[in-house]
Amino acid sequence: MTTIVGISAYYHDSAAAVVRDGEIVAAAQEERFTRKRHDPGFPHKALAYCLQEAGASLESVDLVAFYDKPLIKFERLLETYLAYAPRGIRSFLAAMPVWLKEKLFLKKLIHDELAEHASGQALPKLLFTEHHQSHAASAFFPSPYESAAILCMDGVGEWATTTVWKGEGSRLTPLWEIDFPHSIGLLYSAFTYYTGFKVNSGEYKLMGLAPYGEPKYADLILRELIEVKPDGTFRMNMRYFEFATGLTMTNDAFDRLFDAPPRKAESKLTQLHMDLAASIQQVTEEVVLRLGNTVHRETGMKNLCMAGGVALNCVANGRLLREGPFASIWVQPAAGDAGGAVGTALSAWHEYLDRPRTLNGALDSMHGAYLGPQFSNAEIGRYLDSVGAKYQVVADEQLFPQIARVLADENVVGWFQGRMEFGPRALGARSIIGDARSRSMQSVMNLKIKYRESFRPFAPSVRAERVADYFEYACESPYMLMVAPVRTELRTPMTPEQQTLFGIEKLNVVRSTLPSVTHVDYSARIQTVHEETNPRYHRLLGEFEALTGCAVIVNTSFNVRGEPIVCTPEDAYRCFMRTEMDYLVLENYVLAKSEQPARAEDDSWKKEFELD
């Protein structure tokens, strides 16, 4: 029996994973334990959990694999600073002390960090995979395909920003790449920065904002900022960008191009920002579509796997599936850097140790992404008693119909069940849920539960066997990584007056019989719920459909703005009590907000988490 630990750390979204004989046993992000969003530090707590879940000690581990090669990254930094000298001197002086003190000696640093989990015995052998190799491995090896093309797009790894691979059996073959500084991920992040959102965190906000605007700057972007060839390859005009040499993403030339300074965080969103979001989203989708067609033509593969931060752009993914040449697309649910922990461990198993893959029929091997900690009813009860919480313990036979009724009465429910999800999306294990038919649910969840911007859309959870009844989509989307239109017959036509609205004015227009999950462009970010991977959530949806005739509910992550998704019963109860959620369900424990002990009003907690 061979046990491999995968580690992703030191940039953002650090994570750990354990793979045993090719099977993913556990995976988790460090942020869920430290409560620090996108925590970049060594994943001590995530590693401790993964080892415990695997029933392993570090001494019993055969290999530890790290998700990129720091010396190659250092080479890229030095070459970039020299190429742009003297412009990059400030960034150079800021970066070098950390590299000279720590990152150049990362092998020793990782050994020292791992030693905290050992009892003085020899540590496992340490391997390093390249960054995009980790992405490609995380995309292909857990997929349900025997063979597939692989497209990885992110900000930057060592040098690569876009890579194309061929996956066959247990082998990855690199085909070609686009290198730094030319990066569709960094271009998107530049607009994230310019529109006032946080880089490596707020890109999904930009995607959600895009439908409120018009892509009137798309031609300008393609003319001035990026040259996109017919095959999807591209080059950026670095005259407008500062990320290669400076401490910001864009510069004064970028400001002059759009005749405005960067938006300050939390300031008012204007039509300019919405139009910029729509424009960069359209450009990104065009790049993804062209690249997809090229990859298909060059490989002849009918299936595509995707990873890297750009693969979290579910709108582009949905278009590629609908309009592109591939019969099927599978996206790694933890497509960003966290997924590198899984990818590097699987690469060590299949490529370094030369072990074969075992496919699981039509199912992938991510176990629905439910790879994190779980808590027993006994553990939950002990915690609730320790804080004086008031609850009912409800057997399954009554629990699911009872919560279906609670949802149908337009209550907001914190739903905490089974193993925590791996990746950025809540998938019915650590979720806040509500009635998708409610006209007020989106604004209630945004403003009273999540304490975030009103424009942000919510995702529908739908029983997998019913997805085509509600959406123009007939495939699986278990990880919320595909956007598709709501079916035409469910849409509510806009009046002539409503059609004249612009920007945020569009927000409160009811657009379908599922208003809480229908975005302003009649789209939805779909999660298909499968009995095989989450039987309890699937059963709840079944009870809700039996009661209401509707197989769709609202699903958003169980957290407040700026907070990582909750991990423990303590995290969940604290979040429940700080917000205007109506009910909390922790396994078989049901808590009503109205019955909980009163707490002194204190808004200081809102400063606890850095805004995303």
PDB file of N, CA, C and O in Angstrom, residues 47-84:
ATOM      1  N   LEU A  47      -2.927  19.346   6.515  1.00  0.00           N
ATOM      2  CA  LEU A  47      -2.130  18.120   6.460  1.00  0.00           C
ATOM      3  C   LEU A  47      -2.457  17.209   7.636  1.00  0.00           C
ATOM      4  O   LEU A  47      -2.616  15.991   7.461  1.00  0.00           O
ATOM      5  N   ALA A  48      -2.577  17.792   8.821  1.00  0.00           N
ATOM      6  CA  ALA A  48      -2.904  16.976   9.997  1.00  0.00           C
ATOM      7  C   ALA A  48      -4.251  16.291   9.810  1.00  0.00           C
ATOM      8  O   ALA A  48      -4.406  15.100  10.141  1.00  0.00           O
ATOM      9  N   TYR A  49      -5.238  17.035   9.257  1.00  0.00           N
ATOM     10  CA  TYR A  49      -6.543  16.415   9.001  1.00  0.00           C
ATOM     11  C   TYR A  49      -6.416  15.277   7.998  1.00  0.00           C
ATOM     12  O   TYR A  49      -6.963  14.177   8.199  1.00  0.00           O
ATOM     13  N   CYS A  50      -5.717  15.525   6.880  1.00  0.00           N
ATOM     14  CA  CYS A  50      -5.626  14.517   5.815  1.00  0.00           C
ATOM     15  C   CYS A  50      -4.955  13.243   6.322  1.00  0.00           C
ATOM     16  O   CYS A  50      -5.384  12.122   5.996  1.00  0.00           O
ATOM     17  N   LEU A  51      -3.901  13.397   7.122  1.00  0.00           N
ATOM     18  CA  LEU A  51      -3.234  12.222   7.681  1.00  0.00           C
ATOM     19  C   LEU A  51      -4.168  11.471   8.625  1.00  0.00           C
ATOM     20  O   LEU A  51      -4.226  10.235   8.611  1.00  0.00           O
ATOM     21  N   GLN A  52      -4.907  12.218   9.435  1.00  0.00           N
ATOM     22  CA  GLN A  52      -5.853  11.581  10.365  1.00  0.00           C
ATOM     23  C   GLN A  52      -6.941  10.836   9.596  1.00  0.00           C
ATOM     24  O   GLN A  52      -7.294   9.699   9.944  1.00  0.00           O
ATOM     25  N   GLU A  53      -7.476  11.466   8.552  1.00  0.00           N
ATOM     26  CA  GLU A  53      -8.526  10.825   7.752  1.00  0.00           C
ATOM     27  C   GLU A  53      -8.010   9.546   7.099  1.00  0.00           C
ATOM     28  O   GLU A  53      -8.737   8.556   6.973  1.00  0.00           O
ATOM     29  N   ALA A  54      -6.729   9.563   6.714  1.00  0.00           N
ATOM     30  CA  ALA A  54      -6.131   8.396   6.069  1.00  0.00           C
ATOM     31  C   ALA A  54      -5.669   7.355   7.078  1.00  0.00           C
ATOM     32  O   ALA A  54      -5.250   6.258   6.679  1.00  0.00           O
ATOM     33  N   GLY A  55      -5.732   7.699   8.365  1.00  0.00           N
ATOM     34  CA  GLY A  55      -5.227   6.782   9.381  1.00  0.00           C
ATOM     35  C   GLY A  55      -3.737   6.551   9.247  1.00  0.00           C
ATOM     36  O   GLY A  55      -3.236   5.447   9.470  1.00  0.00           O
ATOM     37  N   ALA A  56      -3.006   7.617   8.885  1.00  0.00           N
ATOM     38  CA  ALA A  56      -1.581   7.494   8.603  1.00  0.00           C
ATOM     39  C   ALA A  56      -0.789   8.478   9.448  1.00  0.00           C
ATOM     40  O   ALA A  56      -1.285   9.539   9.845  1.00  0.00           O
ATOM     41  N   SER A  57       0.435   8.138   9.722  1.00  0.00           N
ATOM     42  CA  SER A  57       1.409   9.072  10.276  1.00  0.00           C
ATOM     43  C   SER A  57       2.311   9.533   9.152  1.00  0.00           C
ATOM     44  O   SER A  57       2.389   8.882   8.091  1.00  0.00           O
ATOM     45  N   LEU A  58       2.999  10.639   9.348  1.00  0.00           N
ATOM     46  CA  LEU A  58       3.884  11.103   8.293  1.00  0.00           C
ATOM     47  C   LEU A  58       4.993  10.085   8.025  1.00  0.00           C
ATOM     48  O   LEU A  58       5.427   9.910   6.877  1.00  0.00           O
ATOM     49  N   GLU A  59       5.416   9.391   9.069  1.00  0.00           N
ATOM     50  CA  GLU A  59       6.467   8.386   8.902  1.00  0.00           C
ATOM     51  C   GLU A  59       6.022   7.226   8.006  1.00  0.00           C
ATOM     52  O   GLU A  59       6.854   6.577   7.370  1.00  0.00           O
ATOM     53  N   SER A  60       4.717   6.985   7.950  1.00  0.00           N
ATOM     54  CA  SER A  60       4.219   5.883   7.114  1.00  0.00           C
ATOM     55  C   SER A  60       3.971   6.306   5.673  1.00  0.00           C
ATOM     56  O   SER A  60       3.640   5.469   4.831  1.00  0.00           O
ATOM     57  N   VAL A  61       4.121   7.610   5.391  1.00  0.00           N
ATOM     58  CA  VAL A  61       3.914   8.125   4.041  1.00  0.00           C
ATOM     59  C   VAL A  61       5.120   7.770   3.179  1.00  0.00           C
ATOM     60  O   VAL A  61       6.265   7.862   3.617  1.00  0.00           O
ATOM     61  N   ASP A  62       4.876   7.377   1.936  1.00  0.00           N
ATOM     62  CA  ASP A  62       5.954   6.974   1.039  1.00  0.00           C
ATOM     63  C   ASP A  62       6.590   8.146   0.296  1.00  0.00           C
ATOM     64  O   ASP A  62       7.803   8.170   0.101  1.00  0.00           O
ATOM     65  N   LEU A  63       5.765   9.107  -0.122  1.00  0.00           N
ATOM     66  CA  LEU A  63       6.256  10.252  -0.872  1.00  0.00           C
ATOM     67  C   LEU A  63       5.482  11.504  -0.471  1.00  0.00           C
ATOM     68  O   LEU A  63       4.287  11.430  -0.176  1.00  0.00           O
ATOM     69  N   VAL A  64       6.162  12.638  -0.489  1.00  0.00           N
ATOM     70  CA  VAL A  64       5.506  13.946  -0.391  1.00  0.00           C
ATOM     71  C   VAL A  64       5.815  14.682  -1.687  1.00  0.00           C
ATOM     72  O   VAL A  64       6.979  14.776  -2.104  1.00  0.00           O
ATOM     73  N   ALA A  65       4.775  15.187  -2.349  1.00  0.00           N
ATOM     74  CA  ALA A  65       4.943  15.876  -3.629  1.00  0.00           C
ATOM     75  C   ALA A  65       4.498  17.333  -3.488  1.00  0.00           C
ATOM     76  O   ALA A  65       3.457  17.614  -2.883  1.00  0.00           O
ATOM     77  N   PHE A  66       5.280  18.256  -4.041  1.00  0.00           N
ATOM     78  CA  PHE A  66       4.985  19.691  -3.996  1.00  0.00           C
ATOM     79  C   PHE A  66       4.592  20.156  -5.384  1.00  0.00           C
ATOM     80  O   PHE A  66       5.139  19.693  -6.389  1.00  0.00           O
ATOM     81  N   TYR A  67       3.702  21.134  -5.459  1.00  0.00           N
ATOM     82  CA  TYR A  67       2.969  21.415  -6.691  1.00  0.00           C
ATOM     83  C   TYR A  67       3.670  22.319  -7.694  1.00  0.00           C
ATOM     84  O   TYR A  67       3.125  22.584  -8.752  1.00  0.00           O
ATOM     85  N   ASP A  68       4.852  22.852  -7.384  1.00  0.00           N
ATOM     86  CA  ASP A  68       5.594  23.550  -8.426  1.00  0.00           C
ATOM     87  C   ASP A  68       7.088  23.489  -8.135  1.00  0.00           C
ATOM     88  O   ASP A  68       7.512  22.898  -7.125  1.00  0.00           O
ATOM     89  N   LYS A  69       7.870  24.087  -9.052  1.00  0.00           N
ATOM     90  CA  LYS A  69       9.333  24.030  -8.948  1.00  0.00           C
ATOM     91  C   LYS A  69       9.853  25.448  -8.690  1.00  0.00           C
ATOM     92  O   LYS A  69       9.937  26.264  -9.623  1.00  0.00           O
ATOM     93  N   PRO A  70      10.204  25.750  -7.453  1.00  0.00           N
ATOM     94  CA  PRO A  70      10.531  27.132  -7.086  1.00  0.00           C
ATOM     95  C   PRO A  70      11.765  27.685  -7.778  1.00  0.00           C
ATOM     96  O   PRO A  70      11.833  28.887  -8.051  1.00  0.00           O
ATOM     97  N   LEU A  71      12.763  26.877  -8.086  1.00  0.00           N
ATOM     98  CA  LEU A  71      13.962  27.407  -8.724  1.00  0.00           C
ATOM     99  C   LEU A  71      13.680  27.902 -10.141  1.00  0.00           C
ATOM    100  O   LEU A  71      14.248  28.898 -10.589  1.00  0.00           O
ATOM    101  N   ILE A  72      12.771  27.215 -10.840  1.00  0.00           N
ATOM    102  CA  ILE A  72      12.393  27.683 -12.182  1.00  0.00           C
ATOM    103  C   ILE A  72      11.603  28.986 -12.068  1.00  0.00           C
ATOM    104  O   ILE A  72      11.760  29.902 -12.882  1.00  0.00           O
ATOM    105  N   LYS A  73      10.778  29.094 -11.042  1.00  0.00           N
ATOM    106  CA  LYS A  73      10.023  30.337 -10.818  1.00  0.00           C
ATOM    107  C   LYS A  73      10.984  31.487 -10.512  1.00  0.00           C
ATOM    108  O   LYS A  73      10.806  32.618 -10.991  1.00  0.00           O
ATOM    109  N   PHE A  74      12.016  31.213  -9.727  1.00  0.00           N
ATOM    110  CA  PHE A  74      13.015  32.233  -9.409  1.00  0.00           C
ATOM    111  C   PHE A  74      13.740  32.680 -10.678  1.00  0.00           C
ATOM    112  O   PHE A  74      14.013  33.876 -10.871  1.00  0.00           O
ATOM    113  N   GLU A  75      14.038  31.734 -11.545  1.00  0.00           N
ATOM    114  CA  GLU A  75      14.653  32.066 -12.836  1.00  0.00           C
ATOM    115  C   GLU A  75      13.770  33.022 -13.624  1.00  0.00           C
ATOM    116  O   GLU A  75      14.244  33.996 -14.216  1.00  0.00           O
ATOM    117  N   ARG A  76      12.467  32.748 -13.628  1.00  0.00           N
ATOM    118  CA  ARG A  76      11.534  33.626 -14.353  1.00  0.00           C
ATOM    119  C   ARG A  76      11.525  35.031 -13.753  1.00  0.00           C
ATOM    120  O   ARG A  76      11.549  36.031 -14.473  1.00  0.00           O
ATOM    121  N   LEU A  77      11.524  35.132 -12.419  1.00  0.00           N
ATOM    122  CA  LEU A  77      11.528  36.448 -11.787  1.00  0.00           C
ATOM    123  C   LEU A  77      12.792  37.225 -12.147  1.00  0.00           C
ATOM    124  O   LEU A  77      12.733  38.408 -12.505  1.00  0.00           O
ATOM    125  N   LEU A  78      13.943  36.574 -12.066  1.00  0.00           N
ATOM    126  CA  LEU A  78      15.193  37.265 -12.378  1.00  0.00           C
ATOM    127  C   LEU A  78      15.229  37.713 -13.836  1.00  0.00           C
ATOM    128  O   LEU A  78      15.602  38.850 -14.143  1.00  0.00           O
ATOM    129  N   GLU A  79      14.855  36.828 -14.745  1.00  0.00           N
ATOM    130  CA  GLU A  79      14.868  37.185 -16.163  1.00  0.00           C
ATOM    131  C   GLU A  79      13.908  38.322 -16.464  1.00  0.00           C
ATOM    132  O   GLU A  79      14.185  39.203 -17.282  1.00  0.00           O
ATOM    133  N   THR A  80      12.747  38.311 -15.791  1.00  0.00           N
ATOM    134  CA  THR A  80      11.758  39.365 -16.009  1.00  0.00           C
ATOM    135  C   THR A  80      12.283  40.696 -15.510  1.00  0.00           C
ATOM    136  O   THR A  80      12.187  41.725 -16.200  1.00  0.00           O
ATOM    137  N   TYR A  81      12.864  40.719 -14.305  1.00  0.00           N
ATOM    138  CA  TYR A  81      13.396  41.972 -13.771  1.00  0.00           C
ATOM    139  C   TYR A  81      14.516  42.513 -14.650  1.00  0.00           C
ATOM    140  O   TYR A  81      14.609  43.724 -14.897  1.00  0.00           O
ATOM    141  N   LEU A  82      15.379  41.631 -15.154  1.00  0.00           N
ATOM    142  CA  LEU A  82      16.464  42.073 -16.024  1.00  0.00           C
ATOM    143  C   LEU A  82      15.928  42.600 -17.355  1.00  0.00           C
ATOM    144  O   LEU A  82      16.394  43.610 -17.877  1.00  0.00           O
ATOM    145  N   ALA A  83      14.926  41.931 -17.890  1.00  0.00           N
ATOM    146  CA  ALA A  83      14.352  42.337 -19.177  1.00  0.00           C
ATOM    147  C   ALA A  83      13.701  43.704 -19.105  1.00  0.00           C
ATOM    148  O   ALA A  83      13.708  44.462 -20.080  1.00  0.00           O
ATOM    149  N   TYR A  84      13.122  44.023 -17.948  1.00  0.00           N
ATOM    150  CA  TYR A  84      12.395  45.280 -17.810  1.00  0.00           C
ATOM    151  C   TYR A  84      13.193  46.345 -17.054  1.00  0.00           C
ATOM    152  O   TYR A  84      12.666  47.414 -16.755  1.00  0.00           O
TER     153      TYR A  84
END
